[in-house]
């Protein structure tokens, strides 16, 4: 359960179109009005995002509860208009992702449980000196990254329509089906209540590390570099099925492990979050709006990871992905989880772990709000910790990838001093 995890935050940097400055106030008002109108039409399909969370205790057993979305008596999604006296370069041309970026998103310190009183979706439009930043913050209990990009793509589709319409090419599927034979929505969750029957949240658990202690940087892998890494790992394993993402991830795993300089017998792990919609039995629609992910976790000793070749690490990742997504999620597995649900984000961070979110397949640069192709895509400060990585397609396409990597400052410095690594990025 993602009760104490943070909101998902994704934002787009757009350049102001030619002539925007000559009549900027009117053009901004027109843009904002159309964004609001198209957002309202989009929320007709993605109506859970306009709701609020509600917790209901089981009458005969108060230790069991159900958390659901009230879509009928809620104040709706939030829309913010702001301005910032900075240029796009002030945000994009720094060596590391600047802290000012956090001000471009709502819900900076909110956790998902706050969705009982705060909006489940906030859109913040910030006017820069020479650009427009559109930031989206979405409660992770409502949906995963696939659902977030489904919503953003649909919003863009409605915005671009020549006539006002709520028709979209991929309507979301909202059917929240329980496992076969189970009709009870109540779960036993490890939540603690005070004397006023309010949930006690330890926000220190949600804030794994203060954002100021993390150094965050975007590393770009060109399409040529990605092809070379993929060819290398498949040649080393005499294989063809290792993917581009698995090849680049293996390269990152080895380089960051070397930068961390742990003892050779210490275990290190790489977590890849994968879509499980098509792997359930029966399959869940690909357009299902909610959370339906599985984690592929590859583990190795730091020494053996560095001693073996890149292909060995990539094959390890590939096998774990196959183990998690190559087989259906059984009724027994689902029922087992329901009987022993845990709070994601409540465990202590593992300094030898890497976690990869996002996907190079998301339609990141296809998002169009009448301002042209996004100059860049960024995430907010929420849910950042040592070892967190987010991948997205590179702006030039062709299989290129951008990795947003969060590391402790001394580890980032060590990584940037690694010649093998720096020769592969720009």
mmCIF file of C-alpha atoms in Angstrom:
data_model
loop_
_atom_site.group_PDB
_atom_site.id
_atom_site.type_symbol
_atom_site.label_atom_id
_atom_site.label_comp_id
_atom_site.label_asym_id
_atom_site.label_seq_id
_atom_site.Cartn_x
_atom_site.Cartn_y
_atom_site.Cartn_z
ATOM 1 C CA UNK A 1 0.000 0.000 0.000
ATOM 2 C CA UNK A 2 1.295 3.421 -0.964
ATOM 3 C CA UNK A 3 -0.253 5.212 2.014
ATOM 4 C CA UNK A 4 2.887 7.015 3.187
ATOM 5 C CA UNK A 5 4.690 7.263 -0.151
ATOM 6 C CA UNK A 6 4.864 10.613 -1.934
ATOM 7 C CA UNK A 7 2.851 11.977 -4.845
ATOM 8 C CA UNK A 8 4.180 11.431 -8.370
ATOM 9 C CA UNK A 9 5.418 14.650 -9.981
ATOM 10 C CA UNK A 10 6.164 15.238 -13.658
ATOM 11 C CA UNK A 11 6.625 18.584 -15.358
ATOM 12 C CA UNK A 12 7.191 19.973 -18.847
ATOM 13 C CA UNK A 13 9.336 22.925 -19.878
ATOM 14 C CA UNK A 14 7.954 24.687 -22.957
ATOM 15 C CA UNK A 15 9.507 27.628 -24.790
ATOM 16 C CA UNK A 16 7.227 30.609 -25.294
ATOM 17 C CA UNK A 17 6.223 30.713 -28.969
ATOM 18 C CA UNK A 18 7.303 33.664 -31.165
ATOM 19 C CA UNK A 19 5.270 36.766 -30.467
ATOM 20 C CA UNK A 20 4.225 35.600 -27.013
ATOM 21 C CA UNK A 21 6.031 38.493 -25.302
ATOM 22 C CA UNK A 22 4.328 41.199 -27.395
ATOM 23 C CA UNK A 23 0.886 40.191 -26.152
ATOM 24 C CA UNK A 24 1.946 37.889 -23.377
ATOM 25 C CA UNK A 25 -0.775 38.607 -20.836
ATOM 26 C CA UNK A 26 -3.639 37.892 -23.225
ATOM 27 C CA UNK A 27 -1.927 34.840 -24.716
ATOM 28 C CA UNK A 28 -1.223 33.450 -21.255
ATOM 29 C CA UNK A 29 -4.846 33.965 -20.245
ATOM 30 C CA UNK A 30 -6.020 32.200 -23.409
ATOM 31 C CA UNK A 31 -3.617 29.314 -22.782
ATOM 32 C CA UNK A 32 -4.689 28.952 -19.153
ATOM 33 C CA UNK A 33 -8.376 29.061 -20.075
ATOM 34 C CA UNK A 34 -7.946 26.346 -22.690
ATOM 35 C CA UNK A 35 -5.869 24.242 -20.273
ATOM 36 C CA UNK A 36 -8.639 24.482 -17.684
ATOM 37 C CA UNK A 37 -11.406 23.678 -20.159
ATOM 38 C CA UNK A 38 -9.582 20.692 -21.635
ATOM 39 C CA UNK A 39 -8.633 19.486 -18.143
ATOM 40 C CA UNK A 40 -12.291 19.550 -17.094
ATOM 41 C CA UNK A 41 -13.241 17.495 -20.146
ATOM 42 C CA UNK A 42 -10.414 15.044 -19.473
ATOM 43 C CA UNK A 43 -11.530 14.546 -15.875
ATOM 44 C CA UNK A 44 -14.869 13.301 -17.188
ATOM 45 C CA UNK A 45 -12.925 10.163 -18.120
ATOM 46 C CA UNK A 46 -10.393 10.245 -15.280
ATOM 47 C CA UNK A 47 -12.925 11.164 -12.606
ATOM 48 C CA UNK A 48 -11.094 9.539 -9.640
ATOM 49 C CA UNK A 49 -8.524 12.350 -9.907
ATOM 50 C CA UNK A 50 -11.209 14.852 -8.901
ATOM 51 C CA UNK A 51 -12.088 12.943 -5.736
ATOM 52 C CA UNK A 52 -10.722 12.594 -2.213
ATOM 53 C CA UNK A 53 -9.676 9.573 -0.195
ATOM 54 C CA UNK A 54 -12.006 8.237 2.485
ATOM 55 C CA UNK A 55 -11.183 5.653 5.151
ATOM 56 C CA UNK A 56 -13.929 3.399 6.461
ATOM 57 C CA UNK A 57 -13.424 1.026 9.382
ATOM 58 C CA UNK A 58 -15.119 -2.346 9.457
ATOM 59 C CA UNK A 59 -17.947 -2.133 11.983
ATOM 60 C CA UNK A 60 -17.445 -5.589 13.477
ATOM 61 C CA UNK A 61 -13.633 -5.385 13.373
ATOM 62 C CA UNK A 62 -12.182 -1.829 13.556
ATOM 63 C CA UNK A 63 -8.662 -3.141 12.947
ATOM 64 C CA UNK A 64 -9.683 -3.749 9.321
ATOM 65 C CA UNK A 65 -10.373 -0.806 7.065
ATOM 66 C CA UNK A 66 -11.046 0.197 3.489
ATOM 67 C CA UNK A 67 -9.542 3.245 1.792
ATOM 68 C CA UNK A 68 -11.521 4.362 -1.236
ATOM 69 C CA UNK A 69 -12.029 7.418 -3.448
ATOM 70 C CA UNK A 70 -15.147 9.528 -2.976
ATOM 71 C CA UNK A 71 -15.884 10.998 -6.400
ATOM 72 C CA UNK A 72 -19.250 12.537 -5.497
ATOM 73 C CA UNK A 73 -18.698 14.905 -2.555
ATOM 74 C CA UNK A 74 -15.220 16.186 -3.313
ATOM 75 C CA UNK A 75 -13.973 19.669 -4.298
ATOM 76 C CA UNK A 76 -12.193 18.416 -7.415
ATOM 77 C CA UNK A 77 -8.706 18.722 -8.853
ATOM 78 C CA UNK A 78 -6.578 21.799 -8.170
ATOM 79 C CA UNK A 79 -5.254 24.279 -10.748
ATOM 80 C CA UNK A 80 -2.545 26.810 -9.836
ATOM 81 C CA UNK A 81 -1.219 29.719 -11.899
ATOM 82 C CA UNK A 82 2.142 31.141 -10.810
ATOM 83 C CA UNK A 83 5.089 33.107 -12.159
ATOM 84 C CA UNK A 84 8.834 32.904 -11.572
ATOM 85 C CA UNK A 85 11.484 35.440 -12.564
ATOM 86 C CA UNK A 86 13.808 32.834 -14.072
ATOM 87 C CA UNK A 87 14.688 31.658 -17.573
ATOM 88 C CA UNK A 88 14.569 28.123 -18.907
ATOM 89 C CA UNK A 89 18.373 28.034 -18.752
ATOM 90 C CA UNK A 90 18.249 28.834 -15.039
ATOM 91 C CA UNK A 91 16.384 25.555 -14.600
ATOM 92 C CA UNK A 92 17.972 23.372 -17.276
ATOM 93 C CA UNK A 93 21.603 24.483 -17.636
ATOM 94 C CA UNK A 94 22.828 23.898 -14.096
ATOM 95 C CA UNK A 95 25.177 20.986 -13.401
ATOM 96 C CA UNK A 96 22.690 19.454 -10.998
ATOM 97 C CA UNK A 97 18.911 19.686 -10.886
ATOM 98 C CA UNK A 98 18.283 22.983 -9.020
ATOM 99 C CA UNK A 99 16.283 23.130 -5.797
ATOM 100 C CA UNK A 100 14.081 25.881 -7.221
ATOM 101 C CA UNK A 101 12.410 23.181 -9.321
ATOM 102 C CA UNK A 102 10.483 22.025 -6.272
ATOM 103 C CA UNK A 103 8.538 25.317 -6.261
ATOM 104 C CA UNK A 104 7.090 24.446 -9.675
ATOM 105 C CA UNK A 105 5.001 21.598 -8.243
ATOM 106 C CA UNK A 106 2.231 21.368 -5.675
ATOM 107 C CA UNK A 107 2.314 18.683 -2.951
ATOM 108 C CA UNK A 108 6.067 19.026 -2.381
ATOM 109 C CA UNK A 109 5.947 17.340 1.042
ATOM 110 C CA UNK A 110 2.547 15.672 0.784
ATOM 111 C CA UNK A 111 2.181 11.941 1.178
ATOM 112 C CA UNK A 112 -0.582 9.919 -0.420
ATOM 113 C CA UNK A 113 -2.586 9.675 2.808
ATOM 114 C CA UNK A 114 -2.975 13.461 2.644
ATOM 115 C CA UNK A 115 -5.346 12.825 -0.244
ATOM 116 C CA UNK A 116 -8.084 12.610 2.395
ATOM 117 C CA UNK A 117 -7.995 16.425 2.593
ATOM 118 C CA UNK A 118 -5.778 17.548 -0.304
ATOM 119 C CA UNK A 119 -6.386 17.258 -4.041
ATOM 120 C CA UNK A 120 -5.492 13.958 -5.691
ATOM 121 C CA UNK A 121 -4.361 15.912 -8.751
ATOM 122 C CA UNK A 122 -2.837 19.369 -9.040
ATOM 123 C CA UNK A 123 -1.797 21.118 -12.238
ATOM 124 C CA UNK A 124 0.531 24.084 -11.710
ATOM 125 C CA UNK A 125 1.247 26.403 -14.641
ATOM 126 C CA UNK A 126 4.255 28.657 -14.007
ATOM 127 C CA UNK A 127 5.207 31.457 -16.376
ATOM 128 C CA UNK A 128 8.979 31.844 -16.760
ATOM 129 C CA UNK A 129 10.723 34.762 -18.456
ATOM 130 C CA UNK A 130 11.047 32.856 -21.730
ATOM 131 C CA UNK A 131 9.014 29.731 -21.120
ATOM 132 C CA UNK A 132 6.055 27.973 -19.544
ATOM 133 C CA UNK A 133 6.366 25.157 -17.008
ATOM 134 C CA UNK A 134 3.397 22.815 -16.577
ATOM 135 C CA UNK A 135 3.763 20.636 -13.485
ATOM 136 C CA UNK A 136 1.516 17.700 -12.628
ATOM 137 C CA UNK A 137 1.299 16.170 -9.139
ATOM 138 C CA UNK A 138 -0.786 13.006 -8.834
ATOM 139 C CA UNK A 139 -1.554 10.877 -5.794
ATOM 140 C CA UNK A 140 0.141 7.497 -6.241
ATOM 141 C CA UNK A 141 -2.708 5.641 -4.508
ATOM 142 C CA UNK A 142 -4.931 6.565 -7.442
ATOM 143 C CA UNK A 143 -2.654 5.196 -10.148
ATOM 144 C CA UNK A 144 0.867 4.313 -11.241
ATOM 145 C CA UNK A 145 3.172 5.978 -13.755
ATOM 146 C CA UNK A 146 1.446 4.244 -16.655
ATOM 147 C CA UNK A 147 -1.863 5.718 -15.492
ATOM 148 C CA UNK A 148 -0.273 9.155 -15.054
ATOM 149 C CA UNK A 149 1.009 9.217 -18.639
ATOM 150 C CA UNK A 150 -2.318 7.840 -19.896
ATOM 151 C CA UNK A 151 -4.023 10.831 -18.268
ATOM 152 C CA UNK A 152 -1.478 13.343 -19.598
ATOM 153 C CA UNK A 153 -1.670 11.940 -23.131
ATOM 154 C CA UNK A 154 -5.476 12.069 -23.059
ATOM 155 C CA UNK A 155 -5.447 15.643 -21.749
ATOM 156 C CA UNK A 156 -3.100 16.645 -24.562
ATOM 157 C CA UNK A 157 -5.371 14.901 -27.071
ATOM 158 C CA UNK A 158 -8.431 16.844 -25.913
ATOM 159 C CA UNK A 159 -6.464 20.110 -25.820
ATOM 160 C CA UNK A 160 -5.381 19.654 -29.456
ATOM 161 C CA UNK A 161 -8.869 18.804 -30.725
ATOM 162 C CA UNK A 162 -10.170 21.374 -33.210
ATOM 163 C CA UNK A 163 -13.565 21.395 -31.531
ATOM 164 C CA UNK A 164 -14.466 21.157 -27.859
ATOM 165 C CA UNK A 165 -14.905 17.462 -27.240
ATOM 166 C CA UNK A 166 -14.370 14.925 -24.513
ATOM 167 C CA UNK A 167 -13.727 12.095 -26.973
ATOM 168 C CA UNK A 168 -10.385 10.329 -26.467
ATOM 169 C CA UNK A 169 -8.816 7.437 -28.343
ATOM 170 C CA UNK A 170 -8.043 5.366 -25.231
ATOM 171 C CA UNK A 171 -10.730 5.617 -22.538
ATOM 172 C CA UNK A 172 -9.431 4.410 -19.155
ATOM 173 C CA UNK A 173 -10.736 1.210 -17.582
ATOM 174 C CA UNK A 174 -11.819 1.821 -13.979
ATOM 175 C CA UNK A 175 -13.203 -1.599 -13.037
ATOM 176 C CA UNK A 176 -11.627 -2.425 -9.654
ATOM 177 C CA UNK A 177 -12.136 -6.171 -9.673
ATOM 178 C CA UNK A 178 -11.222 -8.226 -6.622
ATOM 179 C CA UNK A 179 -9.520 -11.630 -6.908
ATOM 180 C CA UNK A 180 -11.839 -14.508 -7.699
ATOM 181 C CA UNK A 181 -14.168 -15.291 -4.833
ATOM 182 C CA UNK A 182 -13.201 -12.204 -2.794
ATOM 183 C CA UNK A 183 -15.752 -9.434 -2.322
ATOM 184 C CA UNK A 184 -14.373 -7.889 0.865
ATOM 185 C CA UNK A 185 -12.608 -4.541 0.327
ATOM 186 C CA UNK A 186 -11.355 -4.382 3.932
ATOM 187 C CA UNK A 187 -7.681 -4.914 4.729
ATOM 188 C CA UNK A 188 -5.695 -5.131 7.917
ATOM 189 C CA UNK A 189 -3.202 -2.268 7.585
ATOM 190 C CA UNK A 190 -0.483 -1.378 10.126
ATOM 191 C CA UNK A 191 -1.899 2.076 10.883
ATOM 192 C CA UNK A 192 -1.869 3.659 14.343
ATOM 193 C CA UNK A 193 -4.663 5.929 15.599
ATOM 194 C CA UNK A 194 -4.644 8.622 18.288
ATOM 195 C CA UNK A 195 -7.353 9.310 20.884
ATOM 196 C CA UNK A 196 -9.317 11.350 18.340
ATOM 197 C CA UNK A 197 -9.345 8.392 15.960
ATOM 198 C CA UNK A 198 -6.934 10.153 13.590
ATOM 199 C CA UNK A 199 -4.185 8.202 11.862
ATOM 200 C CA UNK A 200 -0.706 8.928 13.226
ATOM 201 C CA UNK A 201 1.733 9.291 10.338
ATOM 202 C CA UNK A 202 5.471 9.263 10.971
ATOM 203 C CA UNK A 203 6.521 11.679 8.255
ATOM 204 C CA UNK A 204 10.170 10.993 8.993
ATOM 205 C CA UNK A 205 9.559 7.598 7.373
ATOM 206 C CA UNK A 206 8.137 9.246 4.270
ATOM 207 C CA UNK A 207 10.993 11.761 4.039
ATOM 208 C CA UNK A 208 13.696 9.134 3.604
ATOM 209 C CA UNK A 209 16.416 11.775 3.320
ATOM 210 C CA UNK A 210 16.116 15.551 3.251
ATOM 211 C CA UNK A 211 16.200 16.748 -0.354
ATOM 212 C CA UNK A 212 19.206 18.918 0.491
ATOM 213 C CA UNK A 213 21.260 15.779 1.172
ATOM 214 C CA UNK A 214 20.673 14.365 -2.305
ATOM 215 C CA UNK A 215 22.471 15.366 -5.471
ATOM 216 C CA UNK A 216 20.350 14.940 -8.573
ATOM 217 C CA UNK A 217 21.544 14.965 -12.178
ATOM 218 C CA UNK A 218 20.257 14.121 -15.654
ATOM 219 C CA UNK A 219 22.505 11.789 -17.670
ATOM 220 C CA UNK A 220 21.802 11.372 -21.369
ATOM 221 C CA UNK A 221 22.512 8.167 -23.299
ATOM 222 C CA UNK A 222 22.465 8.735 -27.055
ATOM 223 C CA UNK A 223 20.775 6.239 -29.351
ATOM 224 C CA UNK A 224 24.207 5.163 -30.614
ATOM 225 C CA UNK A 225 25.469 4.484 -27.088
ATOM 226 C CA UNK A 226 22.322 2.543 -26.241
ATOM 227 C CA UNK A 227 22.740 0.382 -29.368
ATOM 228 C CA UNK A 228 26.390 -0.311 -28.522
ATOM 229 C CA UNK A 229 25.588 -1.330 -24.941
ATOM 230 C CA UNK A 230 22.761 -3.594 -26.097
ATOM 231 C CA UNK A 231 24.970 -5.229 -28.730
ATOM 232 C CA UNK A 232 27.768 -5.715 -26.195
ATOM 233 C CA UNK A 233 25.671 -7.464 -23.539
ATOM 234 C CA UNK A 234 23.919 -9.753 -26.016
ATOM 235 C CA UNK A 235 27.242 -10.681 -27.637
ATOM 236 C CA UNK A 236 28.766 -11.519 -24.250
ATOM 237 C CA UNK A 237 25.818 -13.797 -23.427
ATOM 238 C CA UNK A 238 25.409 -15.171 -26.965
ATOM 239 C CA UNK A 239 21.824 -13.940 -26.762
ATOM 240 C CA UNK A 240 19.428 -11.596 -28.531
ATOM 241 C CA UNK A 241 16.702 -11.028 -25.949
ATOM 242 C CA UNK A 242 18.377 -8.604 -23.528
ATOM 243 C CA UNK A 243 16.624 -5.264 -24.013
ATOM 244 C CA UNK A 244 18.139 -1.821 -24.429
ATOM 245 C CA UNK A 245 16.840 -0.736 -21.026
ATOM 246 C CA UNK A 246 18.296 -3.814 -19.343
ATOM 247 C CA UNK A 247 21.661 -3.175 -21.008
ATOM 248 C CA UNK A 248 21.858 0.461 -19.897
ATOM 249 C CA UNK A 249 20.564 -0.440 -16.428
ATOM 250 C CA UNK A 250 23.282 -3.060 -16.015
ATOM 251 C CA UNK A 251 25.887 -0.479 -17.004
ATOM 252 C CA UNK A 252 24.523 1.940 -14.398
ATOM 253 C CA UNK A 253 24.359 -0.779 -11.740
ATOM 254 C CA UNK A 254 28.027 -1.635 -12.164
ATOM 255 C CA UNK A 255 29.257 1.971 -12.394
ATOM 256 C CA UNK A 256 27.300 3.195 -9.365
ATOM 257 C CA UNK A 257 28.334 0.134 -7.356
ATOM 258 C CA UNK A 258 31.947 0.960 -8.177
ATOM 259 C CA UNK A 259 31.361 4.578 -7.118
ATOM 260 C CA UNK A 260 29.852 3.448 -3.811
ATOM 261 C CA UNK A 261 33.015 1.463 -3.057
ATOM 262 C CA UNK A 262 31.384 -1.080 -0.763
ATOM 263 C CA UNK A 263 33.218 -4.231 0.434
ATOM 264 C CA UNK A 264 33.201 -6.967 -2.205
ATOM 265 C CA UNK A 265 31.101 -9.313 -0.055
ATOM 266 C CA UNK A 266 28.318 -6.795 0.479
ATOM 267 C CA UNK A 267 25.085 -7.466 -1.395
ATOM 268 C CA UNK A 268 23.711 -4.934 -3.866
ATOM 269 C CA UNK A 269 20.321 -4.977 -5.561
ATOM 270 C CA UNK A 270 18.702 -3.386 -8.588
ATOM 271 C CA UNK A 271 14.925 -2.932 -8.585
ATOM 272 C CA UNK A 272 13.111 -2.497 -11.890
ATOM 273 C CA UNK A 273 9.434 -1.574 -11.639
ATOM 274 C CA UNK A 274 7.503 -3.306 -14.422
ATOM 275 C CA UNK A 275 3.954 -3.188 -15.776
ATOM 276 C CA UNK A 276 2.004 -6.323 -14.810
ATOM 277 C CA UNK A 277 -1.357 -5.589 -16.435
ATOM 278 C CA UNK A 278 -1.132 -8.170 -19.187
ATOM 279 C CA UNK A 279 0.364 -10.794 -16.860
ATOM 280 C CA UNK A 280 -2.515 -11.231 -14.427
ATOM 281 C CA UNK A 281 -4.953 -14.119 -14.745
ATOM 282 C CA UNK A 282 -7.301 -13.101 -16.274
ATOM 283 C CA UNK A 283 -5.398 -10.214 -17.915
ATOM 284 C CA UNK A 284 -6.070 -6.642 -16.817
ATOM 285 C CA UNK A 285 -6.699 -4.168 -19.676
ATOM 286 C CA UNK A 286 -3.624 -2.178 -20.690
ATOM 287 C CA UNK A 287 -5.718 0.969 -20.213
ATOM 288 C CA UNK A 288 -6.583 0.040 -16.621
ATOM 289 C CA UNK A 289 -6.385 3.222 -14.505
ATOM 290 C CA UNK A 290 -4.822 2.289 -11.198
ATOM 291 C CA UNK A 291 -1.726 0.615 -9.773
ATOM 292 C CA UNK A 292 -0.711 -2.672 -11.353
ATOM 293 C CA UNK A 293 3.042 -3.105 -11.126
ATOM 294 C CA UNK A 294 5.554 -5.748 -10.122
ATOM 295 C CA UNK A 295 9.115 -5.289 -8.939
ATOM 296 C CA UNK A 296 11.930 -7.300 -10.530
ATOM 297 C CA UNK A 297 14.783 -7.394 -8.001
ATOM 298 C CA UNK A 298 18.223 -8.591 -9.087
ATOM 299 C CA UNK A 299 20.777 -9.191 -6.328
ATOM 300 C CA UNK A 300 24.514 -9.846 -6.432
ATOM 301 C CA UNK A 301 27.628 -9.367 -4.363
ATOM 302 C CA UNK A 302 29.384 -6.075 -5.099
ATOM 303 C CA UNK A 303 32.574 -7.953 -5.900
ATOM 304 C CA UNK A 304 31.050 -10.464 -8.309
ATOM 305 C CA UNK A 305 29.027 -7.732 -10.037
ATOM 306 C CA UNK A 306 32.233 -5.845 -10.856
ATOM 307 C CA UNK A 307 34.355 -8.909 -11.592
ATOM 308 C CA UNK A 308 31.950 -10.356 -14.132
ATOM 309 C CA UNK A 309 31.326 -8.658 -17.453
ATOM 310 C CA UNK A 310 28.549 -6.258 -18.338
ATOM 311 C CA UNK A 311 26.655 -9.050 -20.072
ATOM 312 C CA UNK A 312 26.521 -11.045 -16.819
ATOM 313 C CA UNK A 313 24.839 -8.161 -14.980
ATOM 314 C CA UNK A 314 22.423 -7.524 -17.857
ATOM 315 C CA UNK A 315 21.453 -11.194 -18.006
ATOM 316 C CA UNK A 316 20.786 -11.170 -14.256
ATOM 317 C CA UNK A 317 18.407 -8.237 -14.715
ATOM 318 C CA UNK A 318 16.800 -9.866 -17.745
ATOM 319 C CA UNK A 319 16.121 -13.095 -15.853
ATOM 320 C CA UNK A 320 14.516 -11.265 -12.941
ATOM 321 C CA UNK A 321 12.251 -9.306 -15.278
ATOM 322 C CA UNK A 322 11.194 -12.567 -16.944
ATOM 323 C CA UNK A 323 10.588 -14.183 -13.552
ATOM 324 C CA UNK A 324 8.312 -11.335 -12.501
ATOM 325 C CA UNK A 325 6.502 -10.486 -15.730
ATOM 326 C CA UNK A 326 6.797 -13.653 -17.790
ATOM 327 C CA UNK A 327 4.279 -15.526 -15.703
ATOM 328 C CA UNK A 328 0.767 -14.685 -14.580
ATOM 329 C CA UNK A 329 -0.045 -13.294 -11.150
ATOM 330 C CA UNK A 330 -1.983 -16.095 -9.507
ATOM 331 C CA UNK A 331 -5.059 -15.839 -7.314
ATOM 332 C CA UNK A 332 -2.992 -17.259 -4.454
ATOM 333 C CA UNK A 333 -0.325 -14.557 -4.799
ATOM 334 C CA UNK A 334 -2.948 -11.818 -4.791
ATOM 335 C CA UNK A 335 -4.754 -13.291 -1.787
ATOM 336 C CA UNK A 336 -1.453 -13.634 0.092
ATOM 337 C CA UNK A 337 -0.735 -9.947 -0.448
ATOM 338 C CA UNK A 338 -4.213 -8.960 0.724
ATOM 339 C CA UNK A 339 -3.702 -10.943 3.927
ATOM 340 C CA UNK A 340 -0.372 -9.259 4.724
ATOM 341 C CA UNK A 341 -0.453 -5.803 3.158
ATOM 342 C CA UNK A 342 2.457 -3.533 4.023
ATOM 343 C CA UNK A 343 2.968 0.205 3.736
ATOM 344 C CA UNK A 344 5.297 0.964 0.849
ATOM 345 C CA UNK A 345 7.798 3.611 1.837
ATOM 346 C CA UNK A 346 7.851 2.593 5.493
ATOM 347 C CA UNK A 347 10.997 0.502 5.177
ATOM 348 C CA UNK A 348 14.431 2.001 5.759
ATOM 349 C CA UNK A 349 16.376 2.800 2.579
ATOM 350 C CA UNK A 350 19.087 0.375 1.563
ATOM 351 C CA UNK A 351 22.263 2.306 0.660
ATOM 352 C CA UNK A 352 23.365 -0.493 -1.666
ATOM 353 C CA UNK A 353 20.122 -0.566 -3.648
ATOM 354 C CA UNK A 354 19.160 1.115 -6.914
ATOM 355 C CA UNK A 355 15.522 1.587 -7.893
ATOM 356 C CA UNK A 356 14.478 2.420 -11.442
ATOM 357 C CA UNK A 357 11.091 3.960 -12.233
ATOM 358 C CA UNK A 358 9.701 5.419 -15.437
ATOM 359 C CA UNK A 359 10.001 4.020 -18.932
ATOM 360 C CA UNK A 360 11.704 4.983 -22.210
ATOM 361 C CA UNK A 361 8.412 4.037 -23.895
ATOM 362 C CA UNK A 362 6.279 6.758 -22.321
ATOM 363 C CA UNK A 363 4.969 9.343 -24.785
ATOM 364 C CA UNK A 364 6.858 12.116 -23.002
ATOM 365 C CA UNK A 365 7.579 14.389 -25.952
ATOM 366 C CA UNK A 366 4.236 13.764 -27.604
ATOM 367 C CA UNK A 367 2.514 15.929 -24.994
ATOM 368 C CA UNK A 368 1.255 19.027 -26.816
ATOM 369 C CA UNK A 369 -0.444 22.036 -25.268
ATOM 370 C CA UNK A 370 -0.076 24.343 -28.244
ATOM 371 C CA UNK A 371 3.471 25.363 -27.306
ATOM 372 C CA UNK A 372 5.395 22.920 -29.457
ATOM 373 C CA UNK A 373 7.475 19.964 -28.312
ATOM 374 C CA UNK A 374 8.615 20.170 -24.669
ATOM 375 C CA UNK A 375 12.165 21.454 -24.300
ATOM 376 C CA UNK A 376 12.655 19.121 -21.343
ATOM 377 C CA UNK A 377 10.801 16.990 -18.829
ATOM 378 C CA UNK A 378 11.567 17.075 -15.112
ATOM 379 C CA UNK A 379 10.333 15.530 -11.873
ATOM 380 C CA UNK A 380 9.684 17.291 -8.572
ATOM 381 C CA UNK A 381 11.447 16.841 -5.258
ATOM 382 C CA UNK A 382 9.004 14.252 -3.911
ATOM 383 C CA UNK A 383 10.104 10.651 -3.434
ATOM 384 C CA UNK A 384 13.823 11.290 -3.912
ATOM 385 C CA UNK A 385 16.426 9.167 -2.157
ATOM 386 C CA UNK A 386 19.923 7.814 -2.622
ATOM 387 C CA UNK A 387 19.728 5.304 -5.463
ATOM 388 C CA UNK A 388 16.434 6.485 -6.997
ATOM 389 C CA UNK A 389 16.480 6.728 -10.795
ATOM 390 C CA UNK A 390 13.827 7.735 -13.332
ATOM 391 C CA UNK A 391 14.207 6.915 -17.023
ATOM 392 C CA UNK A 392 12.476 8.681 -19.892
ATOM 393 C CA UNK A 393 13.049 8.832 -23.650
ATOM 394 C CA UNK A 394 15.577 11.364 -24.919
ATOM 395 C CA UNK A 395 14.190 14.394 -26.689
ATOM 396 C CA UNK A 396 15.762 13.386 -30.029
ATOM 397 C CA UNK A 397 14.081 9.954 -29.946
ATOM 398 C CA UNK A 398 15.623 7.031 -31.821
ATOM 399 C CA UNK A 399 16.000 4.945 -28.674
ATOM 400 C CA UNK A 400 17.968 7.549 -26.704
ATOM 401 C CA UNK A 401 17.354 7.693 -22.956
ATOM 402 C CA UNK A 402 17.593 10.203 -20.129
ATOM 403 C CA UNK A 403 18.250 8.967 -16.602
ATOM 404 C CA UNK A 404 17.538 11.225 -13.659
ATOM 405 C CA UNK A 405 19.821 9.849 -10.939
ATOM 406 C CA UNK A 406 19.772 10.700 -7.221
ATOM 407 C CA UNK A 407 22.872 9.923 -5.153
ATOM 408 C CA UNK A 408 24.637 11.134 -2.050
ATOM 409 C CA UNK A 409 27.012 13.984 -2.982
ATOM 410 C CA UNK A 410 30.276 12.064 -2.517
ATOM 411 C CA UNK A 411 28.962 9.116 -4.536
ATOM 412 C CA UNK A 412 27.814 11.399 -7.352
ATOM 413 C CA UNK A 413 31.277 12.995 -7.393
ATOM 414 C CA UNK A 414 32.863 9.554 -7.611
ATOM 415 C CA UNK A 415 30.523 8.545 -10.444
ATOM 416 C CA UNK A 416 31.386 11.701 -12.372
ATOM 417 C CA UNK A 417 35.069 10.800 -12.001
ATOM 418 C CA UNK A 418 34.513 7.346 -13.519
ATOM 419 C CA UNK A 419 36.002 7.484 -17.018
ATOM 420 C CA UNK A 420 34.172 4.370 -18.236
ATOM 421 C CA UNK A 421 30.842 5.862 -17.204
ATOM 422 C CA UNK A 422 31.415 9.412 -18.432
ATOM 423 C CA UNK A 423 32.445 8.165 -21.883
ATOM 424 C CA UNK A 424 28.924 6.787 -22.329
ATOM 425 C CA UNK A 425 26.897 9.846 -21.276
ATOM 426 C CA UNK A 426 26.427 13.469 -22.222
#
